[in-house]
mmCIF file of C-alpha atoms in Angstrom:
data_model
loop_
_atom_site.group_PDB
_atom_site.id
_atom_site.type_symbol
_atom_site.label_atom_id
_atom_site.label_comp_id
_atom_site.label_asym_id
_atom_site.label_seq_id
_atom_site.Cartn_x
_atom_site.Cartn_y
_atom_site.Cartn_z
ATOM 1 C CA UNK A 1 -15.584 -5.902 0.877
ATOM 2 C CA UNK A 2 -14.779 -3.136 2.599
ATOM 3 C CA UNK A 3 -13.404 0.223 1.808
ATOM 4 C CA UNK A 4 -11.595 3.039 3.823
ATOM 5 C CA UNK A 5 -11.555 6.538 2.320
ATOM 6 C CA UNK A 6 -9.205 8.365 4.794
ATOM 7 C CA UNK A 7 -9.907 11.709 2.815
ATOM 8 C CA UNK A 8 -13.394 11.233 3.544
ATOM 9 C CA UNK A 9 -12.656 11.786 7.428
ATOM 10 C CA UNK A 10 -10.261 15.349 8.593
ATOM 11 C CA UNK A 11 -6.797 14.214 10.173
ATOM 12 C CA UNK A 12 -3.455 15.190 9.533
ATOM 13 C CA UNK A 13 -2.866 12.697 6.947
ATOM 14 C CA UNK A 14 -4.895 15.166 4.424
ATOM 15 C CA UNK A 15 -1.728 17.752 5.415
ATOM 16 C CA UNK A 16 0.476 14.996 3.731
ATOM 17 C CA UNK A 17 -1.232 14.276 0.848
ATOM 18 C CA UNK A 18 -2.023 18.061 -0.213
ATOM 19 C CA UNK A 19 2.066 18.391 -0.024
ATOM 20 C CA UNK A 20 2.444 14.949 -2.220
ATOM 21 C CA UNK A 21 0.084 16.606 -4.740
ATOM 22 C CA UNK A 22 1.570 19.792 -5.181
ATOM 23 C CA UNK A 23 3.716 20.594 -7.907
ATOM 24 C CA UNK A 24 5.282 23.280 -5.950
ATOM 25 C CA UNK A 25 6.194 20.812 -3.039
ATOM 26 C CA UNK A 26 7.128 17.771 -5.272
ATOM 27 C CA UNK A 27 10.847 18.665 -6.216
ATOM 28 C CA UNK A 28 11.726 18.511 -2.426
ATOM 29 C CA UNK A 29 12.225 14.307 -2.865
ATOM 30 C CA UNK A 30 13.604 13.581 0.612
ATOM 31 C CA UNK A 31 9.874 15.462 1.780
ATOM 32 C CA UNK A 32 8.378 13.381 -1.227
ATOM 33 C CA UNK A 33 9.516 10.435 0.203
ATOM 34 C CA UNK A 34 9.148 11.181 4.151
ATOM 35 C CA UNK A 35 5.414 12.404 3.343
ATOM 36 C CA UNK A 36 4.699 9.016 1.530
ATOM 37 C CA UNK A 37 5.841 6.871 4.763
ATOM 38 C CA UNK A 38 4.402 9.256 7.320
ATOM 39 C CA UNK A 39 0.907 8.168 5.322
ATOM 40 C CA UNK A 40 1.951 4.442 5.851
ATOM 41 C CA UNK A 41 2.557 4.906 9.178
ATOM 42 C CA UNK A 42 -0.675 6.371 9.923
ATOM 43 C CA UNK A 43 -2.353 3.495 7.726
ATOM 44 C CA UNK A 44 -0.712 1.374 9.573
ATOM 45 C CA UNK A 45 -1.936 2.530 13.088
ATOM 46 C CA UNK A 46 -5.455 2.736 11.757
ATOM 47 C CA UNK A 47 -5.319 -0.805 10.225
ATOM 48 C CA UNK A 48 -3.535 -2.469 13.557
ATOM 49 C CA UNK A 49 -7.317 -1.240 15.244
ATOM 50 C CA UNK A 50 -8.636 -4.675 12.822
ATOM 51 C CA UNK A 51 -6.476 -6.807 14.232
ATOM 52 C CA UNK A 52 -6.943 -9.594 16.435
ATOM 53 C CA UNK A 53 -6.065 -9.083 20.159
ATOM 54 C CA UNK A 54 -5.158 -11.184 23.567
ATOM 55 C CA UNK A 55 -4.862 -10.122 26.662
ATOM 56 C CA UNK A 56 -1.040 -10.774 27.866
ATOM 57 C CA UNK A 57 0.776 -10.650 31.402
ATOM 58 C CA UNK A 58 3.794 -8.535 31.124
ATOM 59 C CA UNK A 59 6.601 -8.924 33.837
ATOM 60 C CA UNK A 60 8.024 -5.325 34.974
ATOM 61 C CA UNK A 61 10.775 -4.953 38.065
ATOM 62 C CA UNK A 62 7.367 -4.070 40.216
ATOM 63 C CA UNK A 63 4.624 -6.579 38.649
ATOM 64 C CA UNK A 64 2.879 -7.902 36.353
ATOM 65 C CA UNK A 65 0.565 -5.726 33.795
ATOM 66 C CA UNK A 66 -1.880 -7.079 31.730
ATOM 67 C CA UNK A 67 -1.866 -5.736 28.014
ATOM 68 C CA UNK A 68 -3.819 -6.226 25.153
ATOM 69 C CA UNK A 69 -1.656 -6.701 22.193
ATOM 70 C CA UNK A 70 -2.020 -7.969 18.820
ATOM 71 C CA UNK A 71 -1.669 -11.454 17.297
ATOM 72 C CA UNK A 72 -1.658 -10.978 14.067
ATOM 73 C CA UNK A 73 1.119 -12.652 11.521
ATOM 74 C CA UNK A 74 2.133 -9.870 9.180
ATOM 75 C CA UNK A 75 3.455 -10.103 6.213
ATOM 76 C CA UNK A 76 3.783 -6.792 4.318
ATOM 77 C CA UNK A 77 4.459 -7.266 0.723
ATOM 78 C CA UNK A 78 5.626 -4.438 -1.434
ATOM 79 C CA UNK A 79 5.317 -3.592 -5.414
ATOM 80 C CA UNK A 80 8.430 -1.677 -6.359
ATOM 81 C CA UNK A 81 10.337 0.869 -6.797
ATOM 82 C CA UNK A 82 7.737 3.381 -5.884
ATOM 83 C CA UNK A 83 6.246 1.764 -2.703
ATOM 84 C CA UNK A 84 9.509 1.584 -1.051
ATOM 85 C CA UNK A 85 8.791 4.465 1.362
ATOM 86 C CA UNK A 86 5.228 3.383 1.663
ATOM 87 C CA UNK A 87 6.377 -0.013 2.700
ATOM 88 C CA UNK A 88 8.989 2.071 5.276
ATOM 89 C CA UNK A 89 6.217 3.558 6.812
ATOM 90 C CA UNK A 90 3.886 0.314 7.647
ATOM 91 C CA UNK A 91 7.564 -1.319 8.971
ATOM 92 C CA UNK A 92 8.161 1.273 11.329
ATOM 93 C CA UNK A 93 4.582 0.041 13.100
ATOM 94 C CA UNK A 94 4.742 -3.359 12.028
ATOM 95 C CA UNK A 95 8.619 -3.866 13.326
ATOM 96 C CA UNK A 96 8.107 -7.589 13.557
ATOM 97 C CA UNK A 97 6.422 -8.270 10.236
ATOM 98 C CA UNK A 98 7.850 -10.619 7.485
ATOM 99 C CA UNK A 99 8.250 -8.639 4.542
ATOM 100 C CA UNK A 100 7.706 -9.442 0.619
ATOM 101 C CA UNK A 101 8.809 -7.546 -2.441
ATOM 102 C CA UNK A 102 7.120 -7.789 -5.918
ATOM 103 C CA UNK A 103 8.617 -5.942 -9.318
ATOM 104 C CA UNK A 104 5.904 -5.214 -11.285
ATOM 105 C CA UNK A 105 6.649 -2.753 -14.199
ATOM 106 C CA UNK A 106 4.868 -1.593 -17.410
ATOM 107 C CA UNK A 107 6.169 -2.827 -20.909
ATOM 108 C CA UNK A 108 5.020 -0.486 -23.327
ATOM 109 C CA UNK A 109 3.015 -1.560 -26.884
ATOM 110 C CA UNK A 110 3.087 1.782 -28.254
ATOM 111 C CA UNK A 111 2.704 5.383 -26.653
ATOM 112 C CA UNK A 112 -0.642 4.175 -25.155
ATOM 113 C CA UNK A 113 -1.011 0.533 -24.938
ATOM 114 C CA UNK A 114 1.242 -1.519 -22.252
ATOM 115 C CA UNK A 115 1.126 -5.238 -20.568
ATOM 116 C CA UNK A 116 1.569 -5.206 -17.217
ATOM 117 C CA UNK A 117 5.112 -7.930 -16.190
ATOM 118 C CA UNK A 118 6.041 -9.492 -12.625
ATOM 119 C CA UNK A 119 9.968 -9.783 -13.136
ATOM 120 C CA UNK A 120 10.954 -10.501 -9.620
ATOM 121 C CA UNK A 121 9.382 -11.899 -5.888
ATOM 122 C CA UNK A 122 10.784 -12.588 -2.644
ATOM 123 C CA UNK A 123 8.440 -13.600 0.069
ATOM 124 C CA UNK A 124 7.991 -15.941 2.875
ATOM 125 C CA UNK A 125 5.150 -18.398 3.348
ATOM 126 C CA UNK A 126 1.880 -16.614 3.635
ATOM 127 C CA UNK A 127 -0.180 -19.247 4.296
ATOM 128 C CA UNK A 128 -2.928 -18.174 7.269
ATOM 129 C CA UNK A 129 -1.108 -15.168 7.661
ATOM 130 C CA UNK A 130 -2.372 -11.239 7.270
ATOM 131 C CA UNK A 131 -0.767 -9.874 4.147
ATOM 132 C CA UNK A 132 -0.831 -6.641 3.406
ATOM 133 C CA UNK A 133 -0.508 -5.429 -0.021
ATOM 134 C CA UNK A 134 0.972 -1.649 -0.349
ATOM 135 C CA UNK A 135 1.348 0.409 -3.606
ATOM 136 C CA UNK A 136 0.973 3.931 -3.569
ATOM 137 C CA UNK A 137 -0.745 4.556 -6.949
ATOM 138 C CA UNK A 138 -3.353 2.288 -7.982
ATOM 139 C CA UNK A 139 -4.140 3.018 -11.571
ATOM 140 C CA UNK A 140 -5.936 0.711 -12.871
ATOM 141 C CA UNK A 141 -5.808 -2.399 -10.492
ATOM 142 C CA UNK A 142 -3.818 -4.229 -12.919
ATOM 143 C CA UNK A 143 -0.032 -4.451 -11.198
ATOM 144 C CA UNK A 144 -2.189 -5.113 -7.713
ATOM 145 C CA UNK A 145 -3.853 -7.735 -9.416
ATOM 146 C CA UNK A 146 -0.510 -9.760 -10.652
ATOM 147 C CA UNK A 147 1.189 -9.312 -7.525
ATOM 148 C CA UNK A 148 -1.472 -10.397 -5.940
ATOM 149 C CA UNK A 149 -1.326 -13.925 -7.873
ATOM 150 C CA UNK A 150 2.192 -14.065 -7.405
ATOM 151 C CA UNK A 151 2.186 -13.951 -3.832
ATOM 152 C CA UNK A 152 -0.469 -16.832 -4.269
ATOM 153 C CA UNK A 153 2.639 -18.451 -5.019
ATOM 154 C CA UNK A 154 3.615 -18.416 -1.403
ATOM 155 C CA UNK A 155 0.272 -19.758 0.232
ATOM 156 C CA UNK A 156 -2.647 -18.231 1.005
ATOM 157 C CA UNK A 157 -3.468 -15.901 3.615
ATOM 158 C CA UNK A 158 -6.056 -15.620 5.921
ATOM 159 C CA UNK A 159 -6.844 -11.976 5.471
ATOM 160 C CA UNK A 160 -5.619 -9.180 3.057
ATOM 161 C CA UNK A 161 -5.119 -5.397 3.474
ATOM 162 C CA UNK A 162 -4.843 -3.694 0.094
ATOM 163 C CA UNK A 163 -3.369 -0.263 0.876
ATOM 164 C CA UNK A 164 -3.028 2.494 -1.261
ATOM 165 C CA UNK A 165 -2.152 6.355 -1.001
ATOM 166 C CA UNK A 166 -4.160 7.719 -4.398
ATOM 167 C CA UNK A 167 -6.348 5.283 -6.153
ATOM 168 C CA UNK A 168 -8.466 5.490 -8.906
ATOM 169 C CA UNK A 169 -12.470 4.422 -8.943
ATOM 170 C CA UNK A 170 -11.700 1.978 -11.481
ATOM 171 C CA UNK A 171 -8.886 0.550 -9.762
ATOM 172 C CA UNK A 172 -11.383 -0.009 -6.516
ATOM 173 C CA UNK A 173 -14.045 -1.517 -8.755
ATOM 174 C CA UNK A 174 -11.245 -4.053 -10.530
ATOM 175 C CA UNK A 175 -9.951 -4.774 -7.032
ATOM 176 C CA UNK A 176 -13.694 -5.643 -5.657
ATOM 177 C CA UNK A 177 -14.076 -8.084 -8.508
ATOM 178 C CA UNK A 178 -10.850 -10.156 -8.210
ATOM 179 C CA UNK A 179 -9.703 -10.240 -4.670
ATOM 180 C CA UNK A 180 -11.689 -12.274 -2.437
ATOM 181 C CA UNK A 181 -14.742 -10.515 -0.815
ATOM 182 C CA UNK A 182 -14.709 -11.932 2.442
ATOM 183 C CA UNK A 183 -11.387 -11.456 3.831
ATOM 184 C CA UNK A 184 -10.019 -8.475 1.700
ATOM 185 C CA UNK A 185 -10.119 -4.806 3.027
ATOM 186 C CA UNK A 186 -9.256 -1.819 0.563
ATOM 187 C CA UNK A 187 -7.067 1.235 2.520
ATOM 188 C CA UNK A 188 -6.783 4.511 0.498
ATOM 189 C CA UNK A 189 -5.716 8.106 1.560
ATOM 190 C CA UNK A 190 -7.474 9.268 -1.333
ATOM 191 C CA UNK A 191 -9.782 8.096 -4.513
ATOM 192 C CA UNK A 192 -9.792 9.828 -7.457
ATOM 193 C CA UNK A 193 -12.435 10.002 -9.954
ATOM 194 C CA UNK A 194 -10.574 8.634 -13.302
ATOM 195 C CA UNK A 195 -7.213 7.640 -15.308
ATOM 196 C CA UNK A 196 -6.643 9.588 -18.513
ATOM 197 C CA UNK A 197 -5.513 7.539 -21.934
ATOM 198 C CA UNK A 198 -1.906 7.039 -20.536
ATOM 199 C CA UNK A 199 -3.569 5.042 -17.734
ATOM 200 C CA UNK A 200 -2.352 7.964 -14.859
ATOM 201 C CA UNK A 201 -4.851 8.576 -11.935
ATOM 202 C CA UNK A 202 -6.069 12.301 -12.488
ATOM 203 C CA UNK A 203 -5.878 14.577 -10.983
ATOM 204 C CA UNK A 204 -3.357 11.992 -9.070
ATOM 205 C CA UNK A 205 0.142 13.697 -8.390
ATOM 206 C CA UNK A 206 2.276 12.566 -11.663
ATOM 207 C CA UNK A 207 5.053 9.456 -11.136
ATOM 208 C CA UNK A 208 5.419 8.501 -7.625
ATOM 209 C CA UNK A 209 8.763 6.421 -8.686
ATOM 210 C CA UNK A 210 10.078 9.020 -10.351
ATOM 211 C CA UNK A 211 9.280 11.831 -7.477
ATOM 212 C CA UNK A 212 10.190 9.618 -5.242
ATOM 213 C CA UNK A 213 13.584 8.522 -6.538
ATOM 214 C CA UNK A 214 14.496 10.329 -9.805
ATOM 215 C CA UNK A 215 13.318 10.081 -13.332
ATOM 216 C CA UNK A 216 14.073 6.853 -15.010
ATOM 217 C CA UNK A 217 15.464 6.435 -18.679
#
């Protein structure tokens, strides 16, 4: 399986992810937000280079031009609320793709112990399509991996594109060992080192959802 470390390579997506990070940049939501689906969009550019391509003859009022363009049936599937913008971003590339939403929240035990619920899916058919798989924050790999089986739900693709903006190492390694090997690909701006007791990437950047859209009760 293979893994893409953007922060591992200079570009000016490492401009938008030191601004996502900082605590003096975070209160700005509307820059929150258009950061987060700048970083899709340049995911998404970077991804469309794994795509699979034809050649095509494309009438203009002089000619015909050959162009190479891809074939790929997307399918870009979202977990909300927080990968809303992140989703926005991969859209504005992927302007033809189907698109698939996924609620996955946290239901809280106690202070430290949660389960992990799906409440809520809308997708199309996904069978021998690409599906991509966005979520900003992966924690601990858990809401990736039940939205994952609930898009199962809907077929079964013929590749997968996990894509992430800040993901934890133990997130990756829980990813590697349930998604399939062959056909999966794992996309992250950045991977963190670890997840303190309340399961948040660190150093991470705090709540996505809530710096994205407000604090929730």
């Amino acid at each position: 399986m293979k893994v893409i470390d953007f922060s591992k390579t200079n570009s000016i997506l490492n401009q938008y992810i030191s601004e996502i990070r900082n605590v003096e940049v975070q209160n700005d939501r509307l820059r929150f937000r258009r950061n987060i689906e700048r970083i899709g969009e340049i995911m998404a550019y970077e991804m469309s280079k794994e795509f699979r391509y034809s050649v095509k003859d494309i009438r203009t009022p002089l000619g015909t031009a050959p162009v190479s363009t891809p074939d790929n049936q997307l399918v870009i599937s979202t977990i909300l609320r927080a990968g809303l913008p992140f989703h926005q971003g991969f859209l504005s590339y992927f302007d033809g793709a189907e698109n698939a939403f996924v609620s996955a929240y946290r239901k809280y035990k106690d202070t430290l112990k949660f389960d992990i619920h799906i409440e809520y899916i809308a997708s199309p058919r996904i069978d021998d399509k690409t599906l991509i798989i966005t979520d900003p924050m992966l924690a601990t790999g858990g809401s990736m991996e039940l939205s994952y089986q609930a898009m199962l739900t809907k077929g079964h693709p013929a590749e997968i594109h996990v894509a992430s903006i800040i993901a934890s190492q133990q997130a990756i390694d829980h990813i590697k060992n349930i998604f399939p090997e062959d056909k999966t690909t794992i996309w992250c701006a950045a991977i963190d080192p670890e997840i303190n007791e309340h399961s948040y990437i660190v150093p991470g950047l705090g709540d996505a959802g809530d710096l994205a859209y407000g604090e929730k009760e």
